[in-house]
mmCIF file of C-alpha atoms in Angstrom:
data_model
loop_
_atom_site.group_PDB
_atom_site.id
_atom_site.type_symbol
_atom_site.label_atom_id
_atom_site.label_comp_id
_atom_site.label_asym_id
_atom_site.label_seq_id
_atom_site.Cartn_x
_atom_site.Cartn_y
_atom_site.Cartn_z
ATOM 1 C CA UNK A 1 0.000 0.000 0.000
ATOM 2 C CA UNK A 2 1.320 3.137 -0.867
ATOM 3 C CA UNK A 3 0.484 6.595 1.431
ATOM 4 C CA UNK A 4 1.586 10.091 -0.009
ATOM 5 C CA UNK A 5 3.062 12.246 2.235
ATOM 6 C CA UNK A 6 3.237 16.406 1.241
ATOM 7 C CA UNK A 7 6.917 17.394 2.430
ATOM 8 C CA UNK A 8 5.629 21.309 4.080
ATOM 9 C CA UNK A 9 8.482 24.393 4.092
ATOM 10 C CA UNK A 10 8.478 24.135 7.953
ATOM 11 C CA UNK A 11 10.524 20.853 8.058
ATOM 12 C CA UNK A 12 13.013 19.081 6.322
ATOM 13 C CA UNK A 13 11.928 15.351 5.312
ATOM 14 C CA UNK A 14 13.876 12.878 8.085
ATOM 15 C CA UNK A 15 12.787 9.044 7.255
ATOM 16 C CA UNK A 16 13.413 7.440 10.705
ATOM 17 C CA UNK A 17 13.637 3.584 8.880
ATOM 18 C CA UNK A 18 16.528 4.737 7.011
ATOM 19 C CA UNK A 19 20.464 3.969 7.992
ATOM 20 C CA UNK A 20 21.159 6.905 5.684
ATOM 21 C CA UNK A 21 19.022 9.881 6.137
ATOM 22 C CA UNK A 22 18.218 13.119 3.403
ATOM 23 C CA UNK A 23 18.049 16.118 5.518
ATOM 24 C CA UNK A 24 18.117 18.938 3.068
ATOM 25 C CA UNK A 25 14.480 17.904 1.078
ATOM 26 C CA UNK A 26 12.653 21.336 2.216
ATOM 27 C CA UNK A 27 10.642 22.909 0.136
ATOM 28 C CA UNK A 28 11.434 26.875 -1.301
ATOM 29 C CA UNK A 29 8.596 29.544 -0.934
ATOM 30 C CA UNK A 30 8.656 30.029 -4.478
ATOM 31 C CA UNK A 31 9.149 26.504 -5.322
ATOM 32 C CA UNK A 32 6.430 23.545 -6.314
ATOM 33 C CA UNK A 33 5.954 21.342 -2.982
ATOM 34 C CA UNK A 34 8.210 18.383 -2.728
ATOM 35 C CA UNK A 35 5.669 15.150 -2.490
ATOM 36 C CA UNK A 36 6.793 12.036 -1.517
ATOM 37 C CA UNK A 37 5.411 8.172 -1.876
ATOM 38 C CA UNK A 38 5.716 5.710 0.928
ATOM 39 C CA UNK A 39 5.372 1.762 -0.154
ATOM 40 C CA UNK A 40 6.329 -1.322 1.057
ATOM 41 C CA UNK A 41 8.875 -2.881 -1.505
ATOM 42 C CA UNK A 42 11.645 -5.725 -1.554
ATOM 43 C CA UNK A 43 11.042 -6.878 2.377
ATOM 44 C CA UNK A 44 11.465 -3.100 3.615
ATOM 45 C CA UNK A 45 9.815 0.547 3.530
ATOM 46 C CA UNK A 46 10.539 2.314 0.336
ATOM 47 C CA UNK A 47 9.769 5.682 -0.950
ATOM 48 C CA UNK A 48 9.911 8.366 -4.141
ATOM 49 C CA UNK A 49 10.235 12.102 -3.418
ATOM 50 C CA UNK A 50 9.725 14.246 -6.068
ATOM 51 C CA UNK A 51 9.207 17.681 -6.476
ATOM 52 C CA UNK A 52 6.519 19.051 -8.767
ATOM 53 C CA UNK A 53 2.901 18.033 -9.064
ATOM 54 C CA UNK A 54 0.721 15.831 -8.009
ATOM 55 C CA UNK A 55 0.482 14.502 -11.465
ATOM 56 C CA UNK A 56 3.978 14.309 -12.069
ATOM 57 C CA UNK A 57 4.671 12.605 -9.029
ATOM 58 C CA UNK A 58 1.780 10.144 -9.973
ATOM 59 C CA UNK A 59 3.141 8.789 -13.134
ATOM 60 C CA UNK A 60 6.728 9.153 -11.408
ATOM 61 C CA UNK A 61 5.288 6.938 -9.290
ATOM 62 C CA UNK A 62 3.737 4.323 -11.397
ATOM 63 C CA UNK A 63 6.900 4.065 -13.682
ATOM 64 C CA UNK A 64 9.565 3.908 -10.846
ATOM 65 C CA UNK A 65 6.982 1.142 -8.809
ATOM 66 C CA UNK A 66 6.695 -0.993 -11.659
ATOM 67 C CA UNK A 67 10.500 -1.414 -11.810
ATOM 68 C CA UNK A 68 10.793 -2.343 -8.476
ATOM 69 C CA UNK A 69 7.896 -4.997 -9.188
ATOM 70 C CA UNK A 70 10.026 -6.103 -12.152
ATOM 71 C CA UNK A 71 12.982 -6.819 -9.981
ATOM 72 C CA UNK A 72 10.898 -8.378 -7.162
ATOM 73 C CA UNK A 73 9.071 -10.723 -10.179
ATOM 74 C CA UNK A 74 12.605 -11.455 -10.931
ATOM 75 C CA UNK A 75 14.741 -11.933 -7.360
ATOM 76 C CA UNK A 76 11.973 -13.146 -5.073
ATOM 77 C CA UNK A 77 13.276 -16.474 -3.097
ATOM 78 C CA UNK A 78 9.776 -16.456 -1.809
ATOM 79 C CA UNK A 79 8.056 -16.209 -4.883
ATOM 80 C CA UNK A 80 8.489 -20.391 -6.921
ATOM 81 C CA UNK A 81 7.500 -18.462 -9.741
ATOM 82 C CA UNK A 82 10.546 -15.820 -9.664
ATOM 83 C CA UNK A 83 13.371 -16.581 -12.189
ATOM 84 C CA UNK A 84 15.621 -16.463 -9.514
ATOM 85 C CA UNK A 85 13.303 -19.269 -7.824
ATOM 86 C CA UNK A 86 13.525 -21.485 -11.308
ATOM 87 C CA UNK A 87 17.286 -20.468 -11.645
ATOM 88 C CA UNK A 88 18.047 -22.309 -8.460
ATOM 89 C CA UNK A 89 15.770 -25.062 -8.390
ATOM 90 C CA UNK A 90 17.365 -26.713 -11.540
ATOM 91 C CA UNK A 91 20.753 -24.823 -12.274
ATOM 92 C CA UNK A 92 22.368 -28.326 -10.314
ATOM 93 C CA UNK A 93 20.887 -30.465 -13.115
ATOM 94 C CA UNK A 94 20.917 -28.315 -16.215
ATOM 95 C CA UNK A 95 22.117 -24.531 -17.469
ATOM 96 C CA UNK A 96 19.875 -22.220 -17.061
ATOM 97 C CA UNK A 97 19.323 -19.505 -19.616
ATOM 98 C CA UNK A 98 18.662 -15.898 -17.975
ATOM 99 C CA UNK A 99 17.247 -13.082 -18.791
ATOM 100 C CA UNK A 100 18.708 -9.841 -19.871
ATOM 101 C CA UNK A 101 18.444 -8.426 -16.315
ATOM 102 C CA UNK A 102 19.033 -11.682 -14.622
ATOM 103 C CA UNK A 103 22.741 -11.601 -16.434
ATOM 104 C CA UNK A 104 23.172 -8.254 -16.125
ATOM 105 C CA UNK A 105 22.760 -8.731 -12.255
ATOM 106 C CA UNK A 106 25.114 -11.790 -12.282
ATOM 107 C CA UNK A 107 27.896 -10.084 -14.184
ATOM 108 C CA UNK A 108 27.521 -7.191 -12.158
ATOM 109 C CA UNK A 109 28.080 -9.420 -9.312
ATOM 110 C CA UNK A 110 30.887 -11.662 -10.651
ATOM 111 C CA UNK A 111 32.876 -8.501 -10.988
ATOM 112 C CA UNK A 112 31.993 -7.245 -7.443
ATOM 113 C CA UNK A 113 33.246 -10.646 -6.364
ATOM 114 C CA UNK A 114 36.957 -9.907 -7.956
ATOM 115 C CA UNK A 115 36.373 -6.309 -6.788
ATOM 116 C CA UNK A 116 36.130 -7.354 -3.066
ATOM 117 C CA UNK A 117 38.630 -10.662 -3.169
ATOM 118 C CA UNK A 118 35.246 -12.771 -2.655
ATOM 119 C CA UNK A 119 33.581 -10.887 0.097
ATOM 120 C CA UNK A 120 30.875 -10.112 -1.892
ATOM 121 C CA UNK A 121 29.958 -13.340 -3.198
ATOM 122 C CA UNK A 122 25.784 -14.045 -4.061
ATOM 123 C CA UNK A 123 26.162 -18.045 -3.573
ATOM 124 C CA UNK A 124 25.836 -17.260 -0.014
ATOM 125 C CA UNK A 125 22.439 -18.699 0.278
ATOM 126 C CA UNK A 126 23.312 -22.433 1.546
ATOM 127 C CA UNK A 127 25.345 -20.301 4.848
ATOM 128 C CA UNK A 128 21.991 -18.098 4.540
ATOM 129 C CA UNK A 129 19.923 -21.068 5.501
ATOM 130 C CA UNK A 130 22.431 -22.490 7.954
ATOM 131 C CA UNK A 131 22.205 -19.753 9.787
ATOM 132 C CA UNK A 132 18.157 -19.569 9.728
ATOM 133 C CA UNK A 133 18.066 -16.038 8.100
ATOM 134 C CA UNK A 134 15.528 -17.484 5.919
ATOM 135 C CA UNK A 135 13.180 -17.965 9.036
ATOM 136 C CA UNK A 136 12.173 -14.534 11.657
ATOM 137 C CA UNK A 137 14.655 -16.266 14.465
ATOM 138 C CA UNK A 138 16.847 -18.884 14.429
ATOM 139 C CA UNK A 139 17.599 -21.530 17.281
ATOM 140 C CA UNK A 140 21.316 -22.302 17.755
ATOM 141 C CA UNK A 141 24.258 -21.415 15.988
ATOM 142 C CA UNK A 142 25.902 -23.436 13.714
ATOM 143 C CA UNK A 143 28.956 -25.582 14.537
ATOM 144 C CA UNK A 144 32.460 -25.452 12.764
ATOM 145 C CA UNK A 145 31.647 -29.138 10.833
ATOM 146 C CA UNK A 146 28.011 -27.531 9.817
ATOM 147 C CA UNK A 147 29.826 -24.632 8.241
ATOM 148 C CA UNK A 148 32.542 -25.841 6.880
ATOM 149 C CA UNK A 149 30.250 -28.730 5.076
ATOM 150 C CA UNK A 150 28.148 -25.819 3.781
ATOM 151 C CA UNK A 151 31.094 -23.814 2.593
ATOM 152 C CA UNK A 152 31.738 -26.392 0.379
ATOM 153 C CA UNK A 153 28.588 -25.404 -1.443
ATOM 154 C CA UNK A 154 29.475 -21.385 -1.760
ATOM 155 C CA UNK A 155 31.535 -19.799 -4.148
ATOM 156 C CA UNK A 156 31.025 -18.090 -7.007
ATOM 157 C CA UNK A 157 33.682 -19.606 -8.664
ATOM 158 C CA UNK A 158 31.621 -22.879 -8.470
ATOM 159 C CA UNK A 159 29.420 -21.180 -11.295
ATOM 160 C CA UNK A 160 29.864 -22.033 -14.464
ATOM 161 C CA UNK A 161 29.019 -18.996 -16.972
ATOM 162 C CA UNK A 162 28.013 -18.871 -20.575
ATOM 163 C CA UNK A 163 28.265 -15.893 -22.190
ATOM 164 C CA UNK A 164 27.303 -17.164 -25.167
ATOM 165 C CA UNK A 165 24.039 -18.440 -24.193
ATOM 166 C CA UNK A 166 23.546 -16.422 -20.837
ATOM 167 C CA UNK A 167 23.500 -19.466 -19.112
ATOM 168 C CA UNK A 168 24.820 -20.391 -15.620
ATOM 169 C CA UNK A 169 25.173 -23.695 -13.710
ATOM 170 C CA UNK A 170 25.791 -24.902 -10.174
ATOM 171 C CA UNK A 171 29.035 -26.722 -10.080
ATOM 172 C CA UNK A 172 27.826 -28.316 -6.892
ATOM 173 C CA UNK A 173 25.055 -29.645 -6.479
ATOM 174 C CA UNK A 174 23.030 -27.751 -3.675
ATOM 175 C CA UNK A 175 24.103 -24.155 -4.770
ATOM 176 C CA UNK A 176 21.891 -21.204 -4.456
ATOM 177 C CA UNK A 177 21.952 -17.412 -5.100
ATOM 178 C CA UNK A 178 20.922 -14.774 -3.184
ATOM 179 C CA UNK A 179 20.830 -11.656 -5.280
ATOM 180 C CA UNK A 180 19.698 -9.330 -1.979
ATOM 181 C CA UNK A 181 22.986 -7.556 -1.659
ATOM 182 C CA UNK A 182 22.553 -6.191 -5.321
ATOM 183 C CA UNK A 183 18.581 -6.114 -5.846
ATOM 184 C CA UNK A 184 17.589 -2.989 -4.025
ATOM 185 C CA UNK A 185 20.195 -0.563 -5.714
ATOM 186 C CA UNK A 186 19.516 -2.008 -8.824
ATOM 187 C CA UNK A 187 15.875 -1.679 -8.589
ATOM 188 C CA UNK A 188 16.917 1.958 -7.266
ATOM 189 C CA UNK A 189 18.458 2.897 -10.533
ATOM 190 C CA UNK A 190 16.308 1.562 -12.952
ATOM 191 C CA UNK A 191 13.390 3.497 -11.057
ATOM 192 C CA UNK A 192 15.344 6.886 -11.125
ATOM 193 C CA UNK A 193 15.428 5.984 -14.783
ATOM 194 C CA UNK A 194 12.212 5.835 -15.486
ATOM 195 C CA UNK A 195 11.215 8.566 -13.183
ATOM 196 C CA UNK A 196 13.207 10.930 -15.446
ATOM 197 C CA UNK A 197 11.622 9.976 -18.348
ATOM 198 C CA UNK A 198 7.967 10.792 -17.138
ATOM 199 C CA UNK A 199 9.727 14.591 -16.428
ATOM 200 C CA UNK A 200 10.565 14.154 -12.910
ATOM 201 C CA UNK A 201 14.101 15.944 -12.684
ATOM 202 C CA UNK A 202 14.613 16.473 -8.401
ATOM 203 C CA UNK A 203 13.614 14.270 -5.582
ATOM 204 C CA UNK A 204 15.410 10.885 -4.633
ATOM 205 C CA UNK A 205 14.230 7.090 -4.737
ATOM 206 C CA UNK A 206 14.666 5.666 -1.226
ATOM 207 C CA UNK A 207 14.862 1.773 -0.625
ATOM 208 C CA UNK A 208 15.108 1.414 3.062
ATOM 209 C CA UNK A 209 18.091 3.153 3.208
ATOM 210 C CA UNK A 210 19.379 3.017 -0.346
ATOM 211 C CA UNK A 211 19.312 6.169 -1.435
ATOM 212 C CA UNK A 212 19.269 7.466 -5.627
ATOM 213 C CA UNK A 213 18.883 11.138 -6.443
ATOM 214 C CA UNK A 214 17.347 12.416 -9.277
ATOM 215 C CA UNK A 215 19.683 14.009 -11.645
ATOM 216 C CA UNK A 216 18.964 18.166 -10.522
ATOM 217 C CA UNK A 217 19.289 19.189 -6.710
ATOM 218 C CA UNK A 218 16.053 20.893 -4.839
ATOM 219 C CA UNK A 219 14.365 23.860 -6.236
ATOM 220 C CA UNK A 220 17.715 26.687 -4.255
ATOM 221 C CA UNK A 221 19.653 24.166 -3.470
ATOM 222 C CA UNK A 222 23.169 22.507 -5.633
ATOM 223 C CA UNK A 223 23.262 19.657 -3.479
ATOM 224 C CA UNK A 224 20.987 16.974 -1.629
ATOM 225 C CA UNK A 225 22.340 16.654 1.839
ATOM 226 C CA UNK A 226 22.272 13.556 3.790
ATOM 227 C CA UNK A 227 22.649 12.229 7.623
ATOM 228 C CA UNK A 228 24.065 9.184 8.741
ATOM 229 C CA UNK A 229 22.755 7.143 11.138
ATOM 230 C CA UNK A 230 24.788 6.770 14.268
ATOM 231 C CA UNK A 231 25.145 3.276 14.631
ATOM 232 C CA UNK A 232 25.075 3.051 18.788
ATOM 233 C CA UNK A 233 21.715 5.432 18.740
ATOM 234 C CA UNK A 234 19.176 4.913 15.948
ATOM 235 C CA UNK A 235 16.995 7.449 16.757
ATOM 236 C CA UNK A 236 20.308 10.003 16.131
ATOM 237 C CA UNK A 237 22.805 11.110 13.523
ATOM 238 C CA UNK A 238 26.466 11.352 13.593
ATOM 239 C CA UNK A 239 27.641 15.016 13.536
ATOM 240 C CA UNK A 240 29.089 14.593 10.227
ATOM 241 C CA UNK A 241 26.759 15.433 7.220
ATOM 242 C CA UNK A 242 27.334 14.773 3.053
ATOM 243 C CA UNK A 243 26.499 16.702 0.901
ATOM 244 C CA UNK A 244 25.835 14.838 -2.686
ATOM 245 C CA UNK A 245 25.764 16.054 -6.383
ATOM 246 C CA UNK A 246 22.390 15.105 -8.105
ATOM 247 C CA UNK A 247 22.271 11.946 -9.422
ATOM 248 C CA UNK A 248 24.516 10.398 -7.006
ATOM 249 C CA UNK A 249 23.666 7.664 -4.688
ATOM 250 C CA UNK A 250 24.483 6.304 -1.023
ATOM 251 C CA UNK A 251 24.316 3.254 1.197
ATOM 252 C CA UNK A 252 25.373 1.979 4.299
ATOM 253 C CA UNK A 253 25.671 -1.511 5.599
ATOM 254 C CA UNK A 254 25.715 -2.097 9.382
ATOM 255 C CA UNK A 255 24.205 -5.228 11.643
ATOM 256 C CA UNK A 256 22.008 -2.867 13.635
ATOM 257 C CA UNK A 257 18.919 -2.775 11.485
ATOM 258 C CA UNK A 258 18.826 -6.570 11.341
ATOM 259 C CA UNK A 259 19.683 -9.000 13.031
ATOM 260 C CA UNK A 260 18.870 -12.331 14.571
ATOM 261 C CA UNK A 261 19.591 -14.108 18.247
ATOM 262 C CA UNK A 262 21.084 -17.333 18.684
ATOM 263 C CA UNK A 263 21.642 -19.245 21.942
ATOM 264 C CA UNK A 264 20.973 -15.682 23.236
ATOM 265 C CA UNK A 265 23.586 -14.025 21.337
ATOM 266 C CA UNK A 266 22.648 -11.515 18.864
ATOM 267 C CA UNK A 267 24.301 -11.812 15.147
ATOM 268 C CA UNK A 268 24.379 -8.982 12.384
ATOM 269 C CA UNK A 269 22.814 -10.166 9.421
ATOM 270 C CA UNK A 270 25.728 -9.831 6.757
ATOM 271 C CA UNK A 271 27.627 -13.407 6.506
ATOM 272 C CA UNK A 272 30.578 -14.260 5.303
ATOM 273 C CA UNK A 273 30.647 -16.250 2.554
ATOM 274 C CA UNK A 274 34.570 -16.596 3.499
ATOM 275 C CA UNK A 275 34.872 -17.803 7.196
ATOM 276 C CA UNK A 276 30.532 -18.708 6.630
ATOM 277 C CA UNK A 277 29.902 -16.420 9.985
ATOM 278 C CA UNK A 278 28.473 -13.711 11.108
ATOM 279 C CA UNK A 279 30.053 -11.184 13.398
ATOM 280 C CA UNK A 280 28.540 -10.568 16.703
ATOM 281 C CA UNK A 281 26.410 -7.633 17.162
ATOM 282 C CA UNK A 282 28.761 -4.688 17.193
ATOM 283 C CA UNK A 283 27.885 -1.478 16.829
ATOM 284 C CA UNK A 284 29.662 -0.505 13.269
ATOM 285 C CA UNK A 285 28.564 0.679 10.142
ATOM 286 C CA UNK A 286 30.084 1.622 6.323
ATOM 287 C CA UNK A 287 28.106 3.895 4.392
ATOM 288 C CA UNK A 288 29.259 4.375 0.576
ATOM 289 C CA UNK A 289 28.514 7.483 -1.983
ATOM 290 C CA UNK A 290 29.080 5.891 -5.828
ATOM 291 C CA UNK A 291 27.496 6.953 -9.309
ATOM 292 C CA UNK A 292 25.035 4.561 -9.014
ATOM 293 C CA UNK A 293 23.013 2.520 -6.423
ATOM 294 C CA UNK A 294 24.322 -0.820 -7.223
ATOM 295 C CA UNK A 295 27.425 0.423 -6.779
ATOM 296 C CA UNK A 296 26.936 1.601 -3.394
ATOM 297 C CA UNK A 297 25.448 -1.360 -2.339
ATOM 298 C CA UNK A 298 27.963 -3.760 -3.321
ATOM 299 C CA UNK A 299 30.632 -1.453 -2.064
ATOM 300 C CA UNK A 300 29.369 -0.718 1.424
ATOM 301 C CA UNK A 301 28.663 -4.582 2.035
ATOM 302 C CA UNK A 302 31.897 -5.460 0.329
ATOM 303 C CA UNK A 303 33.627 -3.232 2.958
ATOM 304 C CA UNK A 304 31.661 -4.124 5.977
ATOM 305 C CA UNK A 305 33.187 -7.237 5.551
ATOM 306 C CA UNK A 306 36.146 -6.401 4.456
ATOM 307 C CA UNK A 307 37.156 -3.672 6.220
ATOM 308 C CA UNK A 308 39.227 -0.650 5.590
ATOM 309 C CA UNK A 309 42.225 -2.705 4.218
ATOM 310 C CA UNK A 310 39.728 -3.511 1.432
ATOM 311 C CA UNK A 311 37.827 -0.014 1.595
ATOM 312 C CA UNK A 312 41.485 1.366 -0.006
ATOM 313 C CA UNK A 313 42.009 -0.925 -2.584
ATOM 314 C CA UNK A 314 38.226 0.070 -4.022
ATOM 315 C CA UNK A 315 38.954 3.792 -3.428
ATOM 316 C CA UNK A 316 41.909 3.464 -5.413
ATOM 317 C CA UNK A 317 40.909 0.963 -8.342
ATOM 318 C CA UNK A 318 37.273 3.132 -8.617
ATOM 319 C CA UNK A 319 38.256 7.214 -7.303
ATOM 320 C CA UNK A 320 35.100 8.544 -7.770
ATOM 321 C CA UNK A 321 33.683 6.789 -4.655
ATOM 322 C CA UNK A 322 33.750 7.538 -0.866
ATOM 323 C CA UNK A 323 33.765 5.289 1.963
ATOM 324 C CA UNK A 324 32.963 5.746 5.684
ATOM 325 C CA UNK A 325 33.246 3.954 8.658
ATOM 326 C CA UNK A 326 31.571 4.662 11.661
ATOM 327 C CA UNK A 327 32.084 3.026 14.768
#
């Protein structure tokens, strides 16, 4: 269900779900009200901002939605129906032939996987479902044998890709993908995309945190500006504040939006698909600004895992992004 929200002049627009937070979306006296769309979307709270009618913010809407229900049609592990869904059910027997986007996605990830030295690595599912992050809670955590069995099961070197044909198959037998560390920027970009072509030029696409500006800052404003959650308090930012170019994009990865609690204990919800376990909770988060959503969310995952070590190699191999760690 979607609800429509009319951003007023007397306050700026803070969204309280998100780990990354636009600050500067007030409206200008002489300026068209900013309007904003609130949906539920990809397993979190979504939302388009854009300024300008109500008209243009309806068929803003309507495109940049039925992206997002393209992706979802396409990525859903909940959905038997998904080609993600059919992709893993028989990729073990047979290749599977994808579609456009379904490729696109998987070549986008392969390279993040060389990008990050295999910390970003989408065959994760099988530690996924070890770990019961498939389920609300799990029950007890896994045990060295249990992971290192599963492990044997992740890599994404076990696929075996076709370019040719745009085909991919499961090396081992009881592989699975997980394309949630790429989906929501992706569906983020294609949305801002299709937004602009219906005439919206300023606002931002928000995927629970994922943030994609429109290619024109706010009606007297050059830049969108942007809070970051502080990771020990979620109801506060940190003092530092970006300021980002339209069209950029920003996302931060951190365990304390999600989690889950085992034998007590509670686990952030980013595994890795390295050591196949999750960090205890810990109050840390990396927040990346790239050209485009995907990017941002493969980078700030890639670097929550990997750290800062990593976090340099990216900045130096890709200098138009920037990387922050707060702790």
């Amino acid at each position: 269900m979607k609800k429509r929200v009319l951003i007023t002049a007397a306050a700026a627009v803070i969204l309280v779900v998100a780990a990354v937070i636009p600050l500067g979306l007030k409206n200008c006296a002489a300026a068209k009200p900013a309007q904003r769309v609130d949906f539920q979307s990809m397993g979190t709270v979504c939302s388009f901002t854009v300024y300008g009618s109500e008209k243009l913010l309806d068929s803003s809407f309507d495109a940049g939605k039925a992206e997002f229900d393209r992706v979802v049609a396409g990525c859903s592990l909940y959905d038997p129906a998904s080609e993600l869904s059919r992709l893993n059910e028989t990729a073990g027997e047979m290749e599977f032939i994808c579609s456009e986007a379904m490729w696109f996605l998987i070549k986008r990830a392969q390279q993040a996987y060389i990008d990050s030295d295999g910390e970003f690595d989408i065959t994760v599912k099988p530690l996924m479902m070890l770990w019961g992050f498939y389920r609300k809670q799990g029950n007890k955590a896994p045990g060295e044998a249990e992971i290192a069995e599963t492990k044997k099961r992740v890599g994404f070197d076990k696929l075996i890709l076709d370019d040719s044909k745009r085909s991919v198959r499961f090396a081992v037998p009881g592989m699975a993908l997980d394309l949630g560390g790429i989906a929501k920027g992706y569906a983020a970009d294609l949305a801002v995309t299709a937004m602009v072509k219906c005439g919206a030029q300023a606002g931002v696409v928000d995927v629970g945190g994922n943030l994609r500006f429109l290619p024109k800052a706010p009606p007297g404003r050059s830049s969108y500006a942007v809070g970051i959650r502080d990771p020990r308090d979620r109801h506060r930012t940190l003092p530092e504040k970006l300021e980002l170019a339209p069209g950029r994009a920003v996302a931060t990865s951190g365990d304390y939006e999600r989690g889950i609690i085992l034998d007590g204990v509670r686990y952030g919800h980013i595994i890795s698909p390295k050591t196949g376990k999750l960090r205890k909770f810990s109050p840390i988060s990396v927040t990346v600004v790239a050209d485009t959503a995907i990017d941002a969310d493969v980078f700030s995952t890639s670097c929550y895992l990997g750290g800062r070590k990593l976090a340099e190699k990216l900045k130096q191999r890709y200098p138009g992004i920037k990387i922050i760690f707060s702790e």
